[in-house]
Coordinates of C-alpha atoms and ligand atoms in Angstrom, one line a residue:
M1 CA 23.1 -7.9 -8.5
A2 CA 25.5 -9.1 -5.7
E3 CA 28.2 -10.6 -7.8
A4 CA 30.0 -13.6 -6.5
G5 CA 33.0 -12.8 -4.4
S6 CA 32.0 -9.1 -4.3
F7 CA 31.7 -7.1 -1.1
A8 CA 27.9 -7.1 -1.6
E9 CA 27.8 -10.8 -1.8
R10 CA 29.9 -11.2 1.3
V11 CA 27.7 -8.8 3.3
K12 CA 24.6 -10.6 2.1
Q13 CA 26.0 -13.9 3.3
Q14 CA 26.7 -12.5 6.7
A15 CA 23.6 -10.5 7.1
D16 CA 20.5 -12.0 8.4
I17 CA 17.4 -10.7 6.5
V18 CA 15.2 -11.3 9.5
R19 CA 17.3 -9.1 11.7
V20 CA 17.6 -6.4 9.1
V21 CA 13.9 -6.4 8.2
G22 CA 13.1 -6.7 12.0
E23 CA 14.6 -3.2 12.4
Y24 CA 11.8 -1.8 10.3
V25 CA 8.9 -4.2 10.8
R26 CA 7.7 -6.1 13.9
L27 CA 8.0 -9.7 12.9
K28 CA 6.4 -12.7 14.4
K29 CA 7.5 -16.3 13.9
T30 CA 5.0 -18.3 12.0
G31 CA 6.2 -21.8 11.2
K32 CA 9.5 -21.6 9.4
D33 CA 9.0 -18.0 8.3
F34 CA 8.3 -14.7 10.0
S35 CA 5.4 -12.4 9.2
G36 CA 4.3 -8.8 10.0
L37 CA 2.5 -5.8 8.7
C38 CA 3.8 -4.8 5.3
P39 CA 5.8 -1.5 5.4
F40 CA 5.0 -0.8 1.8
H41 CA 1.2 -0.8 1.9
Q42 CA -1.5 -0.1 4.4
E43 CA -2.9 -3.3 6.0
K44 CA -4.4 -4.6 9.2
T45 CA -3.6 -8.2 9.0
P46 CA 0.0 -9.3 8.2
S47 CA 0.6 -10.5 4.6
F48 CA 4.3 -9.6 4.7
T49 CA 6.5 -12.7 5.0
V50 CA 10.3 -13.2 5.5
S51 CA 12.0 -16.4 5.0
P52 CA 15.2 -16.9 7.0
I53 CA 16.0 -20.0 5.0
K54 CA 15.8 -18.5 1.6
Q55 CA 16.8 -15.0 2.8
I56 CA 14.0 -13.4 0.9
F57 CA 10.8 -11.4 1.7
Y58 CA 7.5 -11.3 0.0
C59 CA 4.2 -9.4 0.5
F60 CA 1.1 -11.3 -0.6
G61 CA -0.8 -8.0 -0.5
C62 CA 1.2 -5.6 -2.7
G63 CA 3.6 -8.1 -4.3
K64 CA 6.8 -6.5 -3.2
G65 CA 9.5 -9.1 -2.7
G66 CA 13.2 -9.8 -3.0
D67 CA 16.4 -10.1 -1.0
V68 CA 17.7 -8.0 1.9
Y69 CA 19.1 -5.4 -0.6
N70 CA 15.7 -5.0 -2.4
F71 CA 14.1 -4.5 1.0
V72 CA 16.6 -1.8 2.1
M73 CA 16.4 -0.1 -1.3
D74 CA 12.7 0.1 -1.1
M75 CA 12.7 1.1 2.5
E76 CA 15.4 3.7 2.4
K77 CA 14.6 4.7 -1.1
C78 CA 18.2 4.3 -2.1
E79 CA 20.3 2.8 -4.8
F80 CA 22.1 -0.6 -4.6
P81 CA 25.5 0.7 -3.4
E82 CA 23.9 2.6 -0.6
A83 CA 21.8 -0.4 0.4
V84 CA 25.0 -2.5 0.6
K85 CA 26.4 0.1 2.9
V86 CA 23.3 0.3 5.1
V87 CA 23.2 -3.5 5.5
A88 CA 26.9 -3.7 6.2
E89 CA 26.6 -1.0 8.9
K90 CA 23.6 -2.7 10.5
C91 CA 25.5 -5.9 10.7
G92 CA 28.8 -4.4 11.9
I93 CA 30.7 -5.3 8.8
A94 CA 33.6 -2.9 8.0
I95 CA 33.2 -1.2 4.6
P96 CA 36.4 -1.2 2.5
R97 CA 37.5 2.3 1.4
L98 CA 36.4 3.0 -2.1
K99 CA 39.3 3.3 -4.5
E100 CA 39.3 6.7 -6.3
R101 CA 39.6 6.3 -10.0
S102 CA 42.1 9.0 -11.0
P103 CA 44.5 11.5 -9.5
E104 CA 42.0 14.3 -10.4
E105 CA 39.2 12.4 -8.6
R106 CA 41.4 11.9 -5.6
K107 CA 42.2 15.6 -5.6
E108 CA 38.5 16.5 -5.8
N109 CA 37.6 14.2 -3.0
Q110 CA 40.3 15.6 -0.9
Q111 CA 39.1 19.2 -1.7
R112 CA 35.6 18.2 -0.8
S113 CA 36.5 16.8 2.6
V114 CA 38.6 19.9 3.4
L115 CA 35.7 22.1 2.5
V116 CA 33.4 20.1 4.8
E117 CA 36.1 20.5 7.5
I118 CA 36.1 24.3 6.9
H119 CA 32.4 24.4 7.4
R120 CA 32.6 22.4 10.6
E121 CA 35.1 24.9 11.9
A122 CA 33.0 27.9 10.8
Q123 CA 30.0 26.4 12.6
T124 CA 32.0 26.1 15.8
F125 CA 33.1 29.7 15.4
F126 CA 29.6 31.1 14.7
V127 CA 28.1 29.3 17.6
K128 CA 30.8 30.7 19.9
Q129 CA 30.2 34.2 18.6
L130 CA 26.6 34.0 19.5
Q131 CA 27.2 32.8 23.0
G132 CA 30.4 34.5 24.0
T133 CA 30.5 38.1 22.6
T134 CA 28.7 41.3 23.3
E135 CA 27.6 41.6 19.7
G136 CA 26.5 38.0 19.7
S137 CA 24.4 38.5 22.8
L138 CA 22.4 41.1 20.9
A139 CA 21.7 38.6 18.2
G140 CA 20.7 36.2 21.0
A141 CA 18.2 38.7 22.3
Y142 CA 16.7 39.1 18.9
L143 CA 16.3 35.3 18.6
E144 CA 14.7 35.1 22.0
D145 CA 12.3 37.8 20.9
R146 CA 11.4 35.6 18.0
G147 CA 10.5 32.9 20.5
L148 CA 13.6 30.8 20.2
S149 CA 14.8 29.3 23.5
K150 CA 18.4 28.5 24.3
D151 CA 17.5 24.9 23.7
A152 CA 16.3 25.5 20.2
I153 CA 19.2 27.7 19.3
E154 CA 21.5 24.9 20.4
R155 CA 19.4 22.2 18.7
F156 CA 19.5 23.9 15.3
G157 CA 23.0 25.1 15.6
I158 CA 22.1 28.7 15.2
G159 CA 25.1 31.0 15.4
Y160 CA 26.3 34.6 14.7
A161 CA 28.7 36.1 12.1
P162 CA 30.1 39.3 13.6
S163 CA 30.2 42.6 11.8
G164 CA 34.0 43.1 11.7
G165 CA 34.4 41.5 8.3
E166 CA 37.5 39.5 9.0
A167 CA 36.7 37.5 12.2
L168 CA 36.1 34.2 10.5
L169 CA 38.9 34.8 8.0
R170 CA 41.4 35.3 10.9
Q171 CA 40.2 32.1 12.4
L172 CA 40.7 30.0 9.3
K173 CA 43.6 31.6 7.5
P174 CA 46.4 29.9 9.5
K175 CA 45.1 26.5 8.4
Y176 CA 43.9 26.9 4.9
N177 CA 45.1 28.6 1.8
D178 CA 43.3 31.5 0.2
K179 CA 42.0 29.5 -2.7
L180 CA 40.3 27.0 -0.5
L181 CA 38.8 29.7 1.7
V182 CA 37.3 31.4 -1.4
D183 CA 36.1 28.0 -2.8
S184 CA 34.3 27.4 0.5
G185 CA 32.1 30.4 -0.2
L186 CA 32.5 31.6 3.4
V187 CA 35.2 34.1 2.4
S188 CA 35.0 36.5 -0.6
R189 CA 37.6 38.4 -2.5
D190 CA 37.0 42.0 -3.2
Q191 CA 36.4 43.3 -6.7
S192 CA 40.0 44.4 -7.3
G193 CA 41.0 40.8 -6.6
G194 CA 43.1 41.4 -3.6
R195 CA 41.7 41.6 -0.2
L196 CA 39.8 38.7 1.4
F197 CA 36.8 39.3 3.8
D198 CA 34.0 37.3 5.4
R199 CA 31.0 36.7 3.3
F200 CA 28.6 36.8 6.3
R201 CA 28.7 39.9 8.4
R202 CA 26.4 40.9 11.2
R203 CA 24.1 38.1 10.5
I204 CA 22.4 35.2 12.3
T205 CA 23.7 32.0 10.8
F206 CA 21.8 28.7 10.1
P207 CA 23.9 25.7 9.2
I208 CA 22.6 23.9 6.1
S209 CA 23.3 20.2 6.1
N210 CA 23.1 17.7 3.3
E211 CA 21.0 14.6 3.6
S212 CA 23.6 12.7 5.5
G213 CA 24.0 15.5 8.1
K214 CA 27.2 17.2 7.0
I215 CA 27.2 21.0 7.1
V216 CA 27.8 22.1 3.5
A217 CA 26.5 25.7 3.5
F218 CA 25.1 28.5 5.7
G219 CA 22.0 30.6 5.5
A220 CA 22.3 33.9 7.1
R221 CA 19.7 36.5 8.1
A222 CA 20.5 40.1 8.5
L223 CA 20.3 41.3 12.1
G224 CA 19.6 44.9 11.1
D225 CA 18.2 46.4 8.0
D226 CA 21.1 45.2 5.9
M227 CA 20.1 43.9 2.4
P228 CA 19.5 41.3 1.4
K229 CA 17.6 40.1 4.4
Y230 CA 18.6 36.5 3.6
L231 CA 22.0 35.7 2.2
N232 CA 23.0 32.1 1.5
S233 CA 26.3 30.4 0.7
P234 CA 27.0 30.5 -3.1
E235 CA 27.3 27.3 -5.1
T236 CA 30.4 25.5 -4.1
P237 CA 32.0 22.1 -4.9
I238 CA 30.0 20.7 -1.9
Y239 CA 26.8 22.7 -2.1
S240 CA 24.2 23.2 -4.8
K241 CA 21.1 24.9 -3.6
S242 CA 18.8 23.0 -5.9
N243 CA 20.1 19.7 -4.4
V244 CA 19.6 20.4 -0.8
L245 CA 16.5 20.6 1.4
Y246 CA 17.0 22.3 4.7
H247 CA 16.4 20.0 7.7
M248 CA 16.2 16.9 5.4
D249 CA 18.9 15.1 7.5
R250 CA 16.7 15.2 10.5
A251 CA 13.4 14.9 8.8
K252 CA 13.9 11.8 6.8
E253 CA 13.1 9.4 9.6
G254 CA 9.8 11.1 10.4
I255 CA 9.0 11.5 6.7
R256 CA 9.4 7.8 6.1
R257 CA 7.5 6.9 9.2
D258 CA 4.5 9.1 8.6
D259 CA 4.8 8.8 4.8
Y260 CA 4.4 12.6 4.2
A261 CA 6.5 15.7 4.3
I262 CA 5.6 19.3 5.1
L263 CA 7.3 21.7 2.8
V264 CA 7.9 25.3 4.0
E265 CA 9.8 28.2 2.6
G266 CA 12.5 29.2 5.0
Y267 CA 14.7 27.9 7.9
M268 CA 12.7 29.8 10.5
D269 CA 9.6 28.1 9.3
A270 CA 11.2 24.7 9.3
I271 CA 12.6 25.3 12.8
A272 CA 9.2 26.5 14.1
V273 CA 7.4 23.5 12.8
A274 CA 10.1 21.0 14.0
R275 CA 10.0 22.6 17.4
A276 CA 6.2 22.1 17.5
G277 CA 7.1 18.4 17.5
I278 CA 6.5 17.8 13.8
S279 CA 9.8 16.5 12.7
N280 CA 8.9 15.7 9.1
V281 CA 9.4 19.2 7.8
V282 CA 11.8 20.5 5.2
A283 CA 12.4 23.9 3.7
S284 CA 13.2 24.7 0.1
C285 CA 15.3 27.7 1.1
G286 CA 14.5 29.6 -2.1
T287 CA 11.4 31.0 -3.7
S288 CA 10.4 27.7 -5.2
L289 CA 11.3 24.1 -5.4
A290 CA 13.9 22.8 -7.9
E291 CA 13.6 19.4 -9.7
P292 CA 16.6 17.7 -7.8
Q293 CA 14.9 18.7 -4.5
V294 CA 11.7 17.0 -5.7
K295 CA 13.6 13.9 -6.6
L296 CA 15.4 13.9 -3.2
L297 CA 12.1 14.2 -1.4
G298 CA 10.6 11.5 -3.6
R299 CA 13.1 9.0 -2.2
F300 CA 11.3 9.2 1.1
T301 CA 7.7 9.9 0.3
K302 CA 5.2 10.8 -2.4
R303 CA 3.0 12.8 -0.2
V304 CA 3.5 16.4 0.6
I305 CA 1.7 19.3 2.3
V306 CA 2.9 22.6 0.9
N307 CA 2.8 25.4 3.5
Y308 CA 4.4 28.4 1.9
D309 CA 4.1 32.0 2.9
P310 CA 0.7 33.6 2.1
D311 CA 2.1 36.6 0.3
A312 CA 2.1 36.9 -3.5
A313 CA 5.6 35.5 -3.9
G314 CA 4.6 32.6 -1.7
Q315 CA 1.5 31.9 -3.7
S316 CA 3.3 31.8 -7.0
A317 CA 6.0 29.7 -5.4
T318 CA 3.3 27.4 -4.2
E319 CA 1.9 27.1 -7.7
R320 CA 5.2 26.5 -9.4
S321 CA 6.1 23.9 -6.8
L322 CA 2.7 22.2 -7.2
A323 CA 3.3 21.8 -10.9
L324 CA 6.7 20.2 -10.3
L325 CA 5.4 17.9 -7.6
L326 CA 2.5 16.8 -9.6
E327 CA 4.7 16.1 -12.5
H328 CA 6.6 13.7 -10.3
D329 CA 3.5 11.9 -9.1
F330 CA 3.2 13.4 -5.7
E331 CA 0.0 13.5 -3.8
V332 CA -0.1 17.2 -2.8
R333 CA -2.2 19.1 -0.2
V334 CA -1.8 22.8 0.4
L335 CA -2.0 24.5 3.8
A336 CA -2.8 28.2 3.4
L337 CA -2.7 29.6 7.0
P338 CA -5.4 32.1 8.0
P339 CA -4.1 35.6 9.0
V340 CA -3.2 36.2 12.6
G341 CA -4.9 39.4 13.6
N342 CA -4.4 41.4 10.4
K343 CA -1.0 39.9 9.6
K344 CA -0.5 37.3 6.9
A345 CA 0.9 34.3 8.7
D346 CA 3.9 32.2 7.8
P347 CA 4.3 28.9 9.8
D348 CA 6.7 30.6 12.2
L349 CA 4.4 33.5 13.1
F350 CA 1.3 31.3 13.2
I351 CA 2.8 28.7 15.6
R352 CA 4.2 31.5 17.8
E353 CA 0.9 33.3 18.0
R354 CA -1.7 30.5 17.9
G355 CA 0.2 27.5 19.2
K356 CA 1.1 24.1 17.8
D357 CA -2.2 22.4 18.4
E358 CA -4.0 24.9 16.2
Y359 CA -1.3 24.4 13.5
L360 CA -1.6 20.6 13.8
K361 CA -5.3 20.7 13.3
L362 CA -5.0 22.9 10.2
L363 CA -2.3 20.6 8.9
K364 CA -4.6 17.6 9.4
D365 CA -7.4 19.3 7.5
A366 CA -5.2 20.7 4.7
P367 CA -7.2 20.4 1.5
P368 CA -6.0 18.6 -1.7
Y369 CA -4.3 21.0 -4.1
V370 CA -7.3 21.2 -6.4
D371 CA -9.3 22.8 -3.6
Y372 CA -6.6 25.3 -3.0
L373 CA -6.4 26.1 -6.7
I374 CA -10.2 26.6 -6.9
A375 CA -10.1 29.0 -4.0
R376 CA -7.3 30.9 -5.9
A377 CA -9.3 30.9 -9.1
R378 CA -12.3 32.3 -7.3
Q379 CA -10.3 35.3 -6.3
M380 CA -10.2 36.2 -10.0
D381 CA -12.8 38.3 -11.7
L382 CA -15.5 35.8 -12.7
T383 CA -18.1 38.3 -13.8
T384 CA -17.0 38.3 -17.4
G385 CA -16.6 35.5 -19.9
E386 CA -13.0 36.5 -20.4
G387 CA -12.4 36.3 -16.6
K388 CA -13.9 32.9 -16.5
L389 CA -11.7 31.7 -19.3
R390 CA -8.7 33.0 -17.5
A391 CA -9.7 31.0 -14.4
V392 CA -10.2 27.8 -16.4
N393 CA -6.9 28.3 -18.1
F394 CA -5.3 28.7 -14.7
L395 CA -6.8 25.5 -13.4
L396 CA -6.6 23.2 -16.4
P397 CA -2.9 22.5 -16.4
Y398 CA -3.2 21.2 -12.8
V399 CA -6.4 19.3 -13.2
Q400 CA -5.2 17.4 -16.2
K401 CA -2.4 16.1 -14.1
I402 CA -4.8 14.1 -12.0
P403 CA -4.1 10.6 -13.1
N404 CA -7.4 9.0 -12.1
R405 CA -10.2 9.6 -14.6
I406 CA -13.1 9.4 -12.2
L407 CA -11.4 11.8 -9.8
R408 CA -10.7 14.1 -12.7
S409 CA -14.4 14.0 -13.6
E410 CA -15.4 14.8 -10.0
W411 CA -13.1 17.7 -10.0
A412 CA -14.6 19.0 -13.2
T413 CA -18.1 19.0 -11.7
R414 CA -16.8 20.7 -8.7
I415 CA -14.9 23.4 -10.6
A416 CA -18.0 24.0 -12.7
Q417 CA -20.1 24.5 -9.7
Q418 CA -17.7 26.6 -7.8
L419 CA -16.8 28.9 -10.7
R420 CA -20.4 28.9 -12.0
L421 CA -19.2 27.6 -15.4
D422 CA -21.1 25.8 -18.0
E423 CA -20.2 22.2 -17.2
P424 CA -20.3 20.6 -20.7
V425 CA -17.9 23.3 -22.0
L426 CA -15.5 22.7 -19.1
R427 CA -15.7 18.9 -19.7
A428 CA -14.9 19.4 -23.3
A429 CA -11.8 21.4 -22.4
L430 CA -10.8 18.8 -19.9
S431 CA -11.2 15.8 -22.1
K432 CA -9.2 17.6 -24.9
A433 CA -6.5 18.3 -22.4
A434 CA -6.7 14.7 -21.2
S435 CA -6.4 13.2 -24.7
E436 CA -3.3 15.3 -25.2
R437 CA -1.7 13.8 -22.2
R438 CA -2.9 10.3 -22.6
S439 CA 0.1 9.4 -24.7
E440 CA 2.3 10.0 -21.7
V441 CA 0.4 7.7 -19.5
K442 CA 2.3 4.5 -19.1
T443 CA 0.3 1.3 -18.7
K444 CA 1.2 -0.5 -15.6
P445 CA 2.0 -4.2 -15.9
E446 CA -0.8 -6.5 -14.9
L447 CA -0.1 -6.9 -11.2
V448 CA -2.3 -9.9 -10.4
A449 CA -0.4 -13.1 -10.3
R450 CA -1.8 -15.8 -12.5
A451 CA -3.1 -19.0 -11.1
A452 CA -0.6 -21.7 -11.9
K453 CA -1.7 -25.3 -11.7
P454 CA -0.8 -27.2 -8.5
V455 CA 1.6 -29.5 -10.3
E456 CA 3.6 -26.6 -11.7
R457 CA 3.6 -24.9 -8.3
R458 CA 5.0 -28.0 -6.7
L459 CA 7.7 -28.5 -9.2
I460 CA 8.8 -24.9 -9.0
R461 CA 9.0 -25.2 -5.3
M462 CA 11.1 -28.3 -5.6
L463 CA 13.5 -26.8 -8.1
A464 CA 14.0 -24.0 -5.6
E465 CA 14.4 -26.1 -2.5
A466 CA 15.2 -29.8 -3.0
E467 CA 18.9 -29.7 -2.6
G468 CA 19.1 -33.5 -2.9
F469 CA 17.6 -34.0 -6.3
R470 CA 17.1 -30.6 -7.8
K471 CA 19.7 -31.2 -10.6
Q472 CA 18.2 -34.5 -11.7
L473 CA 14.7 -33.0 -11.7
A474 CA 15.9 -30.1 -13.8
E475 CA 17.5 -32.5 -16.3
Q476 CA 14.3 -34.4 -16.7
L477 CA 12.3 -31.3 -17.2
Q478 CA 14.8 -29.9 -19.7
N479 CA 15.3 -33.1 -21.7
A480 CA 11.6 -33.7 -22.3
R481 CA 10.9 -30.0 -22.8
L482 CA 8.1 -30.6 -20.2
Y483 CA 7.6 -27.0 -19.3
H484 CA 7.5 -25.5 -22.8
G485 CA 4.3 -23.7 -23.5
L486 CA 3.2 -23.6 -19.9
E487 CA 2.2 -20.3 -18.3
T488 CA 5.0 -20.7 -15.9
E489 CA 7.5 -21.4 -18.7
R490 CA 9.8 -18.5 -17.9
I491 CA 10.0 -19.3 -14.2
F492 CA 10.8 -22.9 -15.0
A493 CA 13.4 -21.8 -17.5
A494 CA 15.2 -19.6 -15.0
L495 CA 15.1 -22.2 -12.2
V496 CA 16.2 -25.0 -14.5
I497 CA 19.2 -23.0 -15.7
A498 CA 20.1 -22.2 -12.1
S499 CA 19.7 -25.8 -11.0
L500 CA 21.8 -27.2 -13.8
S501 CA 24.7 -24.9 -12.9
G502 CA 25.2 -27.1 -9.8
Q503 CA 25.5 -23.9 -7.6
P504 CA 23.0 -23.3 -4.8
V505 CA 19.9 -21.7 -6.1
Q506 CA 19.4 -18.1 -4.9
A507 CA 15.7 -17.5 -5.1
A508 CA 16.1 -13.7 -5.0
E509 CA 18.5 -13.8 -7.9
V510 CA 16.2 -16.0 -10.0
G511 CA 13.4 -13.6 -9.1
A512 CA 15.4 -10.5 -10.0
A513 CA 15.9 -11.9 -13.5
L514 CA 12.1 -12.3 -14.1
E515 CA 9.4 -9.9 -15.1
E516 CA 7.2 -8.4 -12.4
R517 CA 4.3 -10.9 -12.9
D518 CA 6.5 -14.0 -13.0
R519 CA 8.5 -12.7 -10.0
R520 CA 5.4 -12.3 -8.0
L521 CA 4.2 -15.8 -8.8
L522 CA 7.6 -17.2 -7.9
Y523 CA 7.6 -15.5 -4.5
E524 CA 4.0 -16.6 -3.9
I525 CA 4.9 -20.2 -4.6
L526 CA 8.0 -20.0 -2.4
F527 CA 6.0 -18.8 0.6
E528 CA 3.2 -21.3 0.3
E529 CA 2.6 -23.9 3.0
A530 CA 4.2 -27.0 1.8
N531 CA 5.6 -30.4 2.9
E532 CA 9.2 -31.5 2.5
P533 CA 9.7 -32.4 -1.2
T534 CA 10.4 -36.1 -2.0
W535 CA 11.6 -37.7 -5.2
E536 CA 8.4 -39.8 -5.5
E537 CA 6.3 -36.7 -5.5
A538 CA 8.6 -35.1 -8.0
M539 CA 8.1 -38.1 -10.3
S540 CA 4.4 -38.1 -10.0
C541 CA 4.4 -34.4 -10.9
I542 CA 6.6 -35.1 -13.9
E543 CA 4.1 -37.8 -15.0
A544 CA 1.3 -35.3 -14.8
L545 CA 3.2 -32.9 -16.9
Q546 CA 4.0 -35.6 -19.4
H547 CA 0.3 -36.5 -19.6
R548 CA -0.6 -32.8 -20.2
Q549 CA 2.2 -32.6 -22.8
A550 CA 0.8 -35.7 -24.6
E551 CA -2.7 -34.2 -24.5
R552 CA -1.5 -31.0 -26.1
E553 CA 0.4 -32.9 -28.8
L554 CA -2.6 -35.0 -29.5
A555 CA -4.8 -32.0 -29.9
D556 CA -2.1 -30.5 -32.3
V557 CA -2.0 -33.7 -34.4
Q558 CA -5.8 -33.9 -34.5
R559 CA -5.9 -30.3 -35.8
S560 CA -3.3 -31.1 -38.5
I561 CA -5.3 -34.1 -39.6
E562 CA -8.5 -32.1 -39.9
A563 CA -6.8 -29.3 -41.7
N564 CA -5.4 -31.4 -44.7
P565 CA -6.9 -34.8 -44.7
A566 CA -5.3 -35.6 -48.1
A567 CA -1.8 -34.5 -47.4
P568 CA 1.0 -37.0 -47.9
E569 CA 2.0 -36.7 -44.2
L570 CA -1.4 -38.0 -43.2
R571 CA -0.1 -41.5 -42.6
G572 CA 2.6 -40.2 -40.3
L573 CA 0.1 -38.0 -38.5
L574 CA -2.3 -40.9 -37.9
E575 CA 0.5 -43.1 -36.6
K576 CA 1.5 -40.3 -34.2
K577 CA -2.1 -40.0 -33.1
Q578 CA -2.2 -43.8 -32.3
Q579 CA 1.0 -43.6 -30.3
L580 CA -0.1 -40.6 -28.3
M581 CA -3.5 -42.3 -27.5
R582 CA -1.7 -45.4 -26.3
R583 CA 0.6 -43.4 -24.1
L584 CA -2.3 -41.5 -22.6
A585 CA -4.3 -44.8 -22.0
A586 CA -1.3 -46.4 -20.4
A587 CA -0.9 -43.5 -18.0
R588 CA -4.5 -43.8 -16.8
Ligands
ZN601 ZN1 2.7 -5.1 1.0

């Protein structure tokens, strides 16, 4: 992965894996290594180990392992280049500016950074309008009425776009040309193609940031009865609404820490929830979720509580989002808030009226999506056969997405009871649906590491560590083909090749080239308690392998003799048998 001489390789050499991992996991020194509670699976006793000598980590519980980049990629849910950047930043290593490939690319990059700059200026402008103008103070009063304190207004960068129609334009025009202003989406051109004017007028503005915290768009709510009530930035070179989740930049820490996200519909909801002290909330800012948004979220967690508006639009948005989340293997719960008085409650209203503690409690008890769906199905007319069929057809696509067979079966029973359906009929429908999806289910590789014999484990460890005689050992193993046919053959092969190269052996790189099962076994062996390797021990291990090899050969010869006792090769086979038996006797 990290090519020799590359920036990634240099960073890796300078970075200390213990220090980087230590920013995420509390590590304790245990012997030569460090250990702590694994950040990738739930555990009470530490099985997560970091080796400062080999610069690798391994978890004996869940089997995750690798070098500092593998760790950061898993932790930050990012790709390799991003991981290199993260590690470099953590270690205070300056990142070289990336070279743009072509003049067009350079131009696009330049345009993008100017558009970001325009948004930054617009943000400053909107915030000033809210605080410093008569018109703006009216908007401020409205926000206060919605329960937003000055503090919150400031924290979420809420601003105001005045009604004039050219206020922002006048501000920006001296610095940027018309095309850039139109490209930014903040300024529109009228139908006849001439006059420019502000896109947002007489609206409260909410800055929308991308994942790294740069403002790339605005959402704007009408102050009066202007339609539409909510107006967002259009798609621009720096903003695509299906790629951005509102509040993601501030939520990602909390999402990773708590390993779940709360998904709400609008900015006001996200702000209300975040203000209640629940930082891991994001808003889809549209009626339903788009696939890129699901993928973005999936980089941080696979668990979501959907808390959309309780109206009809919110319900169907919930159901569409559910389908998408389930397709991407999310564990989904649904929070449907009870009405406040006789008003249907979105998260904003609910928290304002009933308080954050009540909200937190409901959040904690939010039911799995199937319960929510059953409740929805029960609202349908279940008195007729037709109605029941409709209810089943509504539920089936979701239920069949449950990957676990036992769980699916439990749900079938539950649905049958709740909807008063004939259980066998429902089960038949379910298993038919299940068999249709079975072809999509990928079988996971066997994750249990195989038990390798002690001799093989020792030799593997020596190949990885014994700087003094690794190369000679590799030659012996290679020349006598001693590891051929062993369960650990592929691990040996990788280590022998690395050792013969004469370069220092990088355990993480050898591991990266192996399949999951082999990699796990390699890491397990590397983290075992062990003494300093000696050449004498290496030789006695080699002898043991030779012995096993002779035994295997003897068994082969014996089989050949028995298979064709009259064959012309019989004499040769018998001689070979004698030889092998002498060798084995001598070794005893
Ligand atoms: Zn683990």
